[in-house]
XYZ file of C-alpha atoms in Angstrom:
180
model
C 168.732 89.862 49.248
C 168.327 91.178 52.781
C 165.881 93.944 53.551
C 166.757 96.879 55.685
C 165.857 96.586 59.367
C 162.420 97.736 60.474
C 162.224 99.268 63.908
C 159.337 98.402 66.245
C 158.697 100.587 69.258
C 156.200 99.499 71.896
C 154.622 102.430 73.665
C 153.558 102.066 77.238
C 149.821 102.850 77.547
C 148.988 106.051 79.352
C 148.297 105.342 83.006
C 144.680 105.565 84.169
C 144.185 107.905 87.110
C 142.658 106.346 90.209
C 138.948 106.681 90.893
C 136.985 105.714 93.971
C 134.411 103.023 93.261
C 133.121 102.622 96.837
C 133.444 105.456 99.334
C 134.117 104.873 103.060
C 131.022 104.844 105.304
C 130.469 106.957 108.425
C 130.209 105.076 111.721
C 129.028 105.598 115.271
C 130.562 103.241 117.840
C 130.624 102.879 121.591
C 133.929 103.616 123.275
C 136.118 100.519 123.415
C 134.585 98.816 120.389
C 136.219 98.376 117.001
C 135.691 100.515 113.925
C 137.008 100.381 110.381
C 136.901 102.300 107.152
C 137.461 100.861 103.707
C 137.577 102.127 100.159
C 137.451 100.406 96.775
C 139.409 102.143 94.027
C 140.308 101.458 90.412
C 143.062 102.724 88.124
C 146.492 101.709 86.912
C 148.281 99.613 89.490
C 149.953 99.950 91.860
C 147.542 102.070 93.878
C 148.778 103.745 97.050
C 146.596 104.720 100.027
C 147.005 107.254 102.825
C 144.282 107.660 105.458
C 143.842 110.936 107.349
C 141.852 112.065 110.370
C 140.791 115.697 110.524
C 143.193 116.480 107.655
C 146.303 114.927 109.238
C 147.890 111.793 107.779
C 147.726 108.729 110.040
C 151.126 107.043 110.308
C 151.073 103.501 108.916
C 147.505 103.773 107.549
C 148.449 102.903 103.965
C 146.029 100.146 102.951
C 142.579 100.198 101.368
C 141.197 99.377 104.828
C 141.937 101.226 108.072
C 141.098 99.488 111.359
C 140.737 100.866 114.877
C 140.781 97.961 117.347
C 139.225 99.762 120.313
C 137.930 103.264 119.590
C 138.430 105.993 122.173
C 137.117 109.533 122.228
C 140.436 110.627 120.683
C 139.570 108.609 117.541
C 136.430 110.637 116.794
C 136.688 112.866 113.736
C 136.481 113.121 109.969
C 138.315 110.395 108.037
C 139.298 110.382 104.380
C 141.786 108.569 102.190
C 143.992 109.723 99.324
C 144.343 107.100 96.597
C 147.225 107.702 94.209
C 149.206 106.159 91.394
C 151.710 107.431 88.834
C 148.965 109.380 87.040
C 147.150 111.312 89.754
C 145.628 111.473 93.250
C 141.982 111.291 94.282
C 140.544 112.017 97.741
C 137.533 110.193 99.173
C 134.580 111.965 100.686
C 135.199 112.692 104.378
C 133.201 110.486 106.745
C 132.535 110.941 110.446
C 133.511 108.524 113.194
C 131.446 109.232 116.310
C 132.588 107.610 119.541
C 129.877 107.511 122.178
C 129.918 106.794 125.884
C 128.136 103.584 126.882
C 124.531 104.001 128.007
C 122.775 102.042 130.735
C 119.593 100.163 129.871
C 116.177 101.790 129.828
C 112.794 100.147 129.394
C 111.071 101.576 126.310
C 108.005 99.291 126.306
C 106.744 97.748 129.558
C 105.288 94.215 129.783
C 101.484 94.295 129.816
C 99.281 92.695 132.497
C 97.229 89.741 131.286
C 94.330 87.631 132.476
C 94.174 84.104 131.063
C 92.267 80.924 131.821
C 93.899 77.767 133.125
C 95.458 75.765 130.255
C 96.003 78.831 128.036
C 99.382 80.151 126.963
C 100.904 83.490 127.948
C 103.578 85.639 126.427
C 105.114 88.687 128.080
C 107.608 90.972 126.393
C 109.687 94.061 127.055
C 111.548 96.460 124.790
C 114.734 98.069 126.057
C 117.424 100.423 124.812
C 121.025 100.919 125.885
C 124.522 99.868 124.997
C 124.756 96.235 123.897
C 124.914 93.577 125.052
C 121.629 93.701 126.938
C 120.835 90.848 129.326
C 117.360 89.874 130.546
C 116.155 88.028 133.647
C 112.436 87.501 134.174
C 111.119 87.159 137.722
C 107.889 85.904 139.247
C 106.947 87.237 142.667
C 110.570 88.348 143.159
C 112.237 85.015 142.317
C 114.239 84.564 139.084
C 112.603 82.244 136.556
C 115.248 79.705 135.440
C 116.054 80.027 131.734
C 113.885 83.148 131.249
C 116.685 85.329 129.843
C 115.232 86.834 126.658
C 113.268 89.976 125.860
C 110.114 87.866 125.989
C 108.847 85.154 128.315
C 106.298 82.571 127.207
C 104.587 79.721 129.025
C 102.241 77.131 127.572
C 99.480 75.546 129.658
C 99.238 78.087 132.460
C 98.189 76.624 135.835
C 96.774 78.293 138.961
C 100.270 78.412 140.538
C 101.492 80.541 137.611
C 99.412 83.525 138.726
C 101.434 86.346 140.285
C 103.550 89.377 139.548
C 106.033 89.142 136.673
C 108.723 91.631 135.705
C 112.099 91.657 134.036
C 115.501 93.088 134.932
C 117.394 94.385 131.880
C 121.136 94.779 132.381
C 124.338 95.682 130.602
C 127.886 96.464 131.816
C 126.739 99.985 132.815
C 123.765 99.105 135.026
C 120.290 97.677 135.111
C 116.652 98.692 134.795
C 113.572 96.965 136.189
C 110.280 96.845 134.345
C 106.878 97.399 135.960
């Protein structure tokens, strides 16, 4: 005896709409430096991405990460991404990319004068602001001190010949500033 055929239908599960797990983060960069935005999304695969700046789609920006190799003023604006799949679309929060002109160095905290006894140690320091990278060169009585190229200068076992005027030149590609 043979039974009648039983039919089995396998239903495809309903697709899960995309959701954004990690939003892109706003950035402020100096002109000529790199910037990137990324998003983490979940939902039924495949997920599709389309980045926009100021509401206009960016050609070729169709990955979860969007890179700008060297940002110019024209790259400044509000960025967002649409993540989509067969079920729906979701738009990320808009985030701002600020592109700033480079800034020359400025001394924010001057080195302080010190009086020490022979055989003691000294430490001089400066704080500076400006577009990175900042370079430092300490000087004594107008002559560069070899190897003294950090924001601080220290010397152990000070001798009489170490007395004098010390200052530092802080530089970057834009210019330089001299401490007191």
